[in-house]
PDB file of C-alpha atoms and ligand atoms in Angstrom:
ATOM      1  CA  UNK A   1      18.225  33.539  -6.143  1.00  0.00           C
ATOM      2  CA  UNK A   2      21.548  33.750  -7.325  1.00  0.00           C
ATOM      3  CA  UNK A   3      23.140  36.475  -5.244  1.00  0.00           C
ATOM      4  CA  UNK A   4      21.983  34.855  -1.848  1.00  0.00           C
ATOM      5  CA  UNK A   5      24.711  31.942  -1.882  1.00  0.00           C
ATOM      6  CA  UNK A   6      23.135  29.713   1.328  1.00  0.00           C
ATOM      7  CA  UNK A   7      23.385  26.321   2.689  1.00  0.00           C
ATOM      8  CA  UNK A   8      19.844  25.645   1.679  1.00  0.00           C
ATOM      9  CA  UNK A   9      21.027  27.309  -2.218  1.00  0.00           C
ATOM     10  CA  UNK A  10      23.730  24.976  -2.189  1.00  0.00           C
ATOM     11  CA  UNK A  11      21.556  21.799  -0.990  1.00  0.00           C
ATOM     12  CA  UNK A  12      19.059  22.932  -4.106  1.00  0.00           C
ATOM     13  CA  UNK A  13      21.974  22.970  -6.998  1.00  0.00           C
ATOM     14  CA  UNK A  14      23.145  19.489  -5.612  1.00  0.00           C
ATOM     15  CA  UNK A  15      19.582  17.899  -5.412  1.00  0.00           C
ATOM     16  CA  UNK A  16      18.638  19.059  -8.794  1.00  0.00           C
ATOM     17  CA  UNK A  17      22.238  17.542 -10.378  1.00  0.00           C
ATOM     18  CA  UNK A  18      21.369  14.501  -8.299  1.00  0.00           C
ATOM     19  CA  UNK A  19      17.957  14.133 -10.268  1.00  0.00           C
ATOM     20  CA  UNK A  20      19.900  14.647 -13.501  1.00  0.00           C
ATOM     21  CA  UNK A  21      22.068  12.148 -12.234  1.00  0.00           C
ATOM     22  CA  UNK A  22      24.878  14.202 -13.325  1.00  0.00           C
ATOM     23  CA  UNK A  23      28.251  15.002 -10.970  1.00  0.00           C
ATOM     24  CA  UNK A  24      28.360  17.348  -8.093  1.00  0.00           C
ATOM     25  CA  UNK A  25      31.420  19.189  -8.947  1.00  0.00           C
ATOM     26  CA  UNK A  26      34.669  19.051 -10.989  1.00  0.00           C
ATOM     27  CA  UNK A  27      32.595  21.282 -13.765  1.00  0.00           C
ATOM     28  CA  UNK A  28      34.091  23.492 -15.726  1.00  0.00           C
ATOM     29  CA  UNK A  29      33.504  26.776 -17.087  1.00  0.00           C
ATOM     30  CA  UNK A  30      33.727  26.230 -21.349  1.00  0.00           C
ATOM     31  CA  UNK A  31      33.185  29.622 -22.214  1.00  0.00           C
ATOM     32  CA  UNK A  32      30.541  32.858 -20.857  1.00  0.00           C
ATOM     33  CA  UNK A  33      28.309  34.567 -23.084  1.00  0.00           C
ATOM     34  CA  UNK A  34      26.965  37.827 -22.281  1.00  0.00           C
ATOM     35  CA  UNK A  35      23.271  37.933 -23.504  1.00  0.00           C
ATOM     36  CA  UNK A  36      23.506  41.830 -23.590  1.00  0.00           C
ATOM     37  CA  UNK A  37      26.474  42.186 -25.271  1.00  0.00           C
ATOM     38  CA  UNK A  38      24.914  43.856 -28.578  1.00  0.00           C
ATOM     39  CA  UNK A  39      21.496  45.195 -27.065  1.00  0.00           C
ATOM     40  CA  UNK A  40      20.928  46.524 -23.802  1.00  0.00           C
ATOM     41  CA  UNK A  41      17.897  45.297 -23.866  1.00  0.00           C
ATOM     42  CA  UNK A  42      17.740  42.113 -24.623  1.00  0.00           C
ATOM     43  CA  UNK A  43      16.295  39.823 -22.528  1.00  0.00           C
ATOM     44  CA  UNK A  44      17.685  38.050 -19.520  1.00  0.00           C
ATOM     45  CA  UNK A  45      18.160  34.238 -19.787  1.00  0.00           C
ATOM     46  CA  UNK A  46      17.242  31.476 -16.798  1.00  0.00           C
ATOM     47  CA  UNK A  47      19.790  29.243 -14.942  1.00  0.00           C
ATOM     48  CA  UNK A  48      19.296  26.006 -15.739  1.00  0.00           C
ATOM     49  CA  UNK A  49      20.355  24.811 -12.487  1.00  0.00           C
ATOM     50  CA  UNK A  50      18.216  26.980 -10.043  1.00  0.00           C
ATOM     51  CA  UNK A  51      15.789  29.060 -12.689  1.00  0.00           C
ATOM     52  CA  UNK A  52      16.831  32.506 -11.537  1.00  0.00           C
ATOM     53  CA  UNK A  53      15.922  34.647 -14.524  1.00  0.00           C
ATOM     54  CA  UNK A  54      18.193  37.141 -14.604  1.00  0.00           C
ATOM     55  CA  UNK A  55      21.184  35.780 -16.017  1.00  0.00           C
ATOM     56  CA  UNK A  56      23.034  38.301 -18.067  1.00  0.00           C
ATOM     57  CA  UNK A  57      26.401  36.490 -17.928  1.00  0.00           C
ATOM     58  CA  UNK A  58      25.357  32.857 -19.206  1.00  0.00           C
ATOM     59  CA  UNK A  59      28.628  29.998 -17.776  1.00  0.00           C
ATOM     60  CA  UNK A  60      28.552  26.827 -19.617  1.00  0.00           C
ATOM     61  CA  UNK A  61      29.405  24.383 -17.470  1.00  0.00           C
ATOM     62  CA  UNK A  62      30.882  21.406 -19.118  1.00  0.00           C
ATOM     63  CA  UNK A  63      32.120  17.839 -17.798  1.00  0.00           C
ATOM     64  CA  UNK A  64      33.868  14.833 -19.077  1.00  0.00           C
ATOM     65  CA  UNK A  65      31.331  12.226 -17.678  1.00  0.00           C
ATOM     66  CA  UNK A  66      28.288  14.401 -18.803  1.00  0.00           C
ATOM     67  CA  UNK A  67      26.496  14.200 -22.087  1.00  0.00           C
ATOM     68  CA  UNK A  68      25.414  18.381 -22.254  1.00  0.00           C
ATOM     69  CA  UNK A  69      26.407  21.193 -21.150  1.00  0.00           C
ATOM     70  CA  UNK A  70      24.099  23.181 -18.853  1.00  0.00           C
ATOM     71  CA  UNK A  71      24.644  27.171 -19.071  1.00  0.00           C
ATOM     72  CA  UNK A  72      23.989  28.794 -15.333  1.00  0.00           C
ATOM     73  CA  UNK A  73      24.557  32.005 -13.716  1.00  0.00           C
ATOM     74  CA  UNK A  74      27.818  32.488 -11.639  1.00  0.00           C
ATOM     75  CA  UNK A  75      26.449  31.475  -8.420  1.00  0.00           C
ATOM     76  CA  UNK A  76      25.846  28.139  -9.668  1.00  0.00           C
ATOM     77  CA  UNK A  77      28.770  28.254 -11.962  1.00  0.00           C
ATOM     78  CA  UNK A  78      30.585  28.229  -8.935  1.00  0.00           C
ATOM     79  CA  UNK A  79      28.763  25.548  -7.333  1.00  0.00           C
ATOM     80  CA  UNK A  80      29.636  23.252 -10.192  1.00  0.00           C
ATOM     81  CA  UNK A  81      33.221  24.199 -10.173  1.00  0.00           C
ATOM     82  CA  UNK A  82      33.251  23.780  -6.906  1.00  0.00           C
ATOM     83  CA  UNK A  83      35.209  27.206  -6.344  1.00  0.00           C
ATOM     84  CA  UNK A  84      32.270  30.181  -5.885  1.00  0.00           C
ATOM     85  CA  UNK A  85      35.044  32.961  -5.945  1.00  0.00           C
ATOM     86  CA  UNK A  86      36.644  31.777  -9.454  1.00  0.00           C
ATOM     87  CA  UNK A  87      33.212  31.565 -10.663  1.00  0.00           C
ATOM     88  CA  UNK A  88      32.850  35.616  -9.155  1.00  0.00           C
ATOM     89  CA  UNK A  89      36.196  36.759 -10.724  1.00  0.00           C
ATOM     90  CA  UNK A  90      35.243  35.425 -14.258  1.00  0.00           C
ATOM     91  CA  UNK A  91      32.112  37.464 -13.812  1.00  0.00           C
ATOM     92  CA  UNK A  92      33.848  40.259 -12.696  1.00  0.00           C
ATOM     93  CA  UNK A  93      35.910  39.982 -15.437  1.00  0.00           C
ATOM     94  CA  UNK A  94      33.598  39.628 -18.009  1.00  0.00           C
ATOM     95  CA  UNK A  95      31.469  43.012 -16.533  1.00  0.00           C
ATOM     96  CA  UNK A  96      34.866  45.099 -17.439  1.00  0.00           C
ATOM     97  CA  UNK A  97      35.111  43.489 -20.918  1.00  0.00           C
ATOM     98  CA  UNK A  98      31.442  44.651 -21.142  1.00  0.00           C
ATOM     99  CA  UNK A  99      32.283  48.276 -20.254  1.00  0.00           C
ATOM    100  CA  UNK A 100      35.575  48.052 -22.464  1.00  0.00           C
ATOM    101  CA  UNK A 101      33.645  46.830 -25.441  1.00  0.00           C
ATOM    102  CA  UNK A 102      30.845  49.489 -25.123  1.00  0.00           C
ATOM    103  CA  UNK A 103      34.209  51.993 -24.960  1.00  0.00           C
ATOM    104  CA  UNK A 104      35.974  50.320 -27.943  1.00  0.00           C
ATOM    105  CA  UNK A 105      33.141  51.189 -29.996  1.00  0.00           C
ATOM    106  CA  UNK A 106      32.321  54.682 -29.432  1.00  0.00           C
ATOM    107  CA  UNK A 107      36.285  55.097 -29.692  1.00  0.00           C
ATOM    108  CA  UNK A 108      37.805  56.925 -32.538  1.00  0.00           C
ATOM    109  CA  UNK A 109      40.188  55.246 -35.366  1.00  0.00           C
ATOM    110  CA  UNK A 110      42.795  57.008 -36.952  1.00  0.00           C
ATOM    111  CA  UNK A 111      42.467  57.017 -40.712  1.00  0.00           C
ATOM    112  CA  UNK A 112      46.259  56.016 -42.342  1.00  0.00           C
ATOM    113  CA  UNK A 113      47.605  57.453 -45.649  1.00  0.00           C
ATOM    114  CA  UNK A 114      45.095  56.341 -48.474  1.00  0.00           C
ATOM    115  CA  UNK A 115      46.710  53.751 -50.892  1.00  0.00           C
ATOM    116  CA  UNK A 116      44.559  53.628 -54.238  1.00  0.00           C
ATOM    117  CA  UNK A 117      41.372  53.007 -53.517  1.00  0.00           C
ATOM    118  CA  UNK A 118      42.005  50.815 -50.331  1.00  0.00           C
ATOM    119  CA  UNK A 119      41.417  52.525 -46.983  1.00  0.00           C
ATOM    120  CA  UNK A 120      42.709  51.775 -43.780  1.00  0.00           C
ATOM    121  CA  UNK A 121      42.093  52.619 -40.041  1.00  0.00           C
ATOM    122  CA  UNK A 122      43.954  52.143 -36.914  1.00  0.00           C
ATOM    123  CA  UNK A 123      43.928  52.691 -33.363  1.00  0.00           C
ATOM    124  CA  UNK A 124      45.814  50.423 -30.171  1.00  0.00           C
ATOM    125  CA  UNK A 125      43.705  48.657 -27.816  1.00  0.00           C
ATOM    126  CA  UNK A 126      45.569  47.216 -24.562  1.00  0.00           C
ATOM    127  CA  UNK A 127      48.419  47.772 -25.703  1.00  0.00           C
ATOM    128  CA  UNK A 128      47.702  45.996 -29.219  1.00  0.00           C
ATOM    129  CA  UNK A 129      47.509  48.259 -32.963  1.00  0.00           C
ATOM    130  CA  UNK A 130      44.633  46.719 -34.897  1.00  0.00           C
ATOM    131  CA  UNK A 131      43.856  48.157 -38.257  1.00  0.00           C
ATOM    132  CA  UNK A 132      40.764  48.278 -40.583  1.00  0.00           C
ATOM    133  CA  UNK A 133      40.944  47.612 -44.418  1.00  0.00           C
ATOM    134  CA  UNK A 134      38.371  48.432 -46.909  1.00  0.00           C
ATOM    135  CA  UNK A 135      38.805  47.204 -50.352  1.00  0.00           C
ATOM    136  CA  UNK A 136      37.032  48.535 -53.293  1.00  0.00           C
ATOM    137  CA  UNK A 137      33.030  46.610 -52.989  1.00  0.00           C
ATOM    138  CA  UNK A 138      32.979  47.578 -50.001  1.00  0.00           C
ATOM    139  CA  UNK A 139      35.145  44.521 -47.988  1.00  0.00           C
ATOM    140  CA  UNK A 140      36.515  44.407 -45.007  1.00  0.00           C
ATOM    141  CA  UNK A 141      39.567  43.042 -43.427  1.00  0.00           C
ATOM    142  CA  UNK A 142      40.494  43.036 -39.950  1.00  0.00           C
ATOM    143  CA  UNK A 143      43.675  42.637 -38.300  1.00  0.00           C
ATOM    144  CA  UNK A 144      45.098  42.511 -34.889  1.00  0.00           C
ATOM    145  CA  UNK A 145      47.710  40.077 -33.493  1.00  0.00           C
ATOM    146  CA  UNK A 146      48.896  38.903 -36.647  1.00  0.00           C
ATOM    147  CA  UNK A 147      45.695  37.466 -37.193  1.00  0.00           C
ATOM    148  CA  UNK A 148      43.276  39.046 -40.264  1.00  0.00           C
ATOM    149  CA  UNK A 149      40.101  38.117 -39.933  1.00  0.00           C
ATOM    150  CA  UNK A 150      37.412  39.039 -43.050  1.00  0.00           C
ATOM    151  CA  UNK A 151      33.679  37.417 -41.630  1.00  0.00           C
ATOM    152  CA  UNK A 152      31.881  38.358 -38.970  1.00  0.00           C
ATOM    153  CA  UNK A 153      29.120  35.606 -37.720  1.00  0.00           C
ATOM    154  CA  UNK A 154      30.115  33.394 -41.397  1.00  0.00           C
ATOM    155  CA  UNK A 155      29.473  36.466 -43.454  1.00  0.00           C
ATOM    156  CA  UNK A 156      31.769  38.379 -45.290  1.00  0.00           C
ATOM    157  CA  UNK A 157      32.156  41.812 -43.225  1.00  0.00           C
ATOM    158  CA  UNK A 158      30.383  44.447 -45.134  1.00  0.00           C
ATOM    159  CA  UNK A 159      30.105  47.433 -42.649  1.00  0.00           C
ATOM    160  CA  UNK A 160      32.517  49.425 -40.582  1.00  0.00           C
ATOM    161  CA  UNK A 161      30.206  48.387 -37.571  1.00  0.00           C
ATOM    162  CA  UNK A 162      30.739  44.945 -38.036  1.00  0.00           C
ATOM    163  CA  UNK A 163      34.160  45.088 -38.823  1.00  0.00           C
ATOM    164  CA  UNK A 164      34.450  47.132 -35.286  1.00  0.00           C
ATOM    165  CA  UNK A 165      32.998  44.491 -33.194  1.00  0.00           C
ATOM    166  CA  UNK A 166      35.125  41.809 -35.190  1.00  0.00           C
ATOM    167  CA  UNK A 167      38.035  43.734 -34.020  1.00  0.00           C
ATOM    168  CA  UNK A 168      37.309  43.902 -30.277  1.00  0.00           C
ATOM    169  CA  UNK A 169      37.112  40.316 -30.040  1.00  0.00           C
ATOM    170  CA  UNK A 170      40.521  39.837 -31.627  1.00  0.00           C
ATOM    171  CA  UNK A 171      41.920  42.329 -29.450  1.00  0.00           C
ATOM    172  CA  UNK A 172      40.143  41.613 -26.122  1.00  0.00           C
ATOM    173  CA  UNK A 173      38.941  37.884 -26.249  1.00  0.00           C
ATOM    174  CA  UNK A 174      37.047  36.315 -24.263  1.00  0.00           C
ATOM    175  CA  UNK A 175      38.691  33.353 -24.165  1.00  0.00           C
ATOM    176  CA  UNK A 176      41.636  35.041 -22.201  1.00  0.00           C
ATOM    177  CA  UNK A 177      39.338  35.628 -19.146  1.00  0.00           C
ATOM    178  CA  UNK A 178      38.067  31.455 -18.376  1.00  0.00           C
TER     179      UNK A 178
HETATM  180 ZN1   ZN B   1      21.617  29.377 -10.845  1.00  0.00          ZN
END
């Protein structure tokens, strides 16, 4: 199991990367996905490294002399680093993005002076002002960072929700916590 870091845990990871003939450490962690990030319920994915099946925070592991990445769960994550309580802070991290996010969503946006028929709607986040446009047909512009960003998932943003979620990652990426 993933929480119970052991000797015998540790001797697992390494003889399973042995049979993949793949290196022992000097991993690193490419970027974390959280499978539950729009649905509660979704399901829970499996470490590739040990099988423990309830992975919420999925670490791809990447390496120069490997041809894949494998995606684990922290414990393993860390075994592959080779530095368990970097692979624990990342989580960490990533669980208070997860509660920030769910935050950021319910939150309220202020809704600026209308010009014609576009409408726009601000709030701050960390310190950062990120604003909403809606143009006339019903499309959406986000911007944050001097960044504006107008697809969501390669579509063009058509719904405030969308447009919402768009926003968070500009303002709170993910990127910032590897
Ligand atoms: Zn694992």
């Amino acid at each position: 199991m993933e929480e119970n870091y052991s000797e015998f845990y540790l001797a697992k990871c390494q003889k399973r990367l042995k049979e993949w003939r793949a290196p022992l450490d000097g991993w690193f962690c490419k970027k974390i996905i959280d499978v539950r990030e729009d649905n509660e319920d979704a399901p829970l994915a499996t470490c590739e490294l040990c099988d423990c099946n309830k992975v919420r925070f999925i670490h791809v592991m990447d390496h120069d002399l490997y041809f894949e990445e494998v995606c684990v769960g922290c414990i393993c994550a860390g075994v592959m680093q080779g530095d368990i309580l970097a692979a624990k802070e990342r989580e960490r991290q990533m669980k208070n993005r997860a509660k920030r996010r769910k935050n950021f969503v319910a939150g309220e946006w202020k809704e600026t002076a209308p010009m014609g028929a576009l409408r726009t709607y601000t709030r701050m986040h960390r310190g950062q002002r990120i604003w909403i446009s809606v143009y006339p047909g019903n499309r959406h512009y986000v911007r944050c960072n001097e960044k504006s960003i107008s697809r969501y998932k390669g579509r063009p943003i058509r719904d405030f929700y969308s447009a919402v979620y768009v926003a968070f990652d500009l303002a709170d990426p993910v990127e910032e916590l590897l």
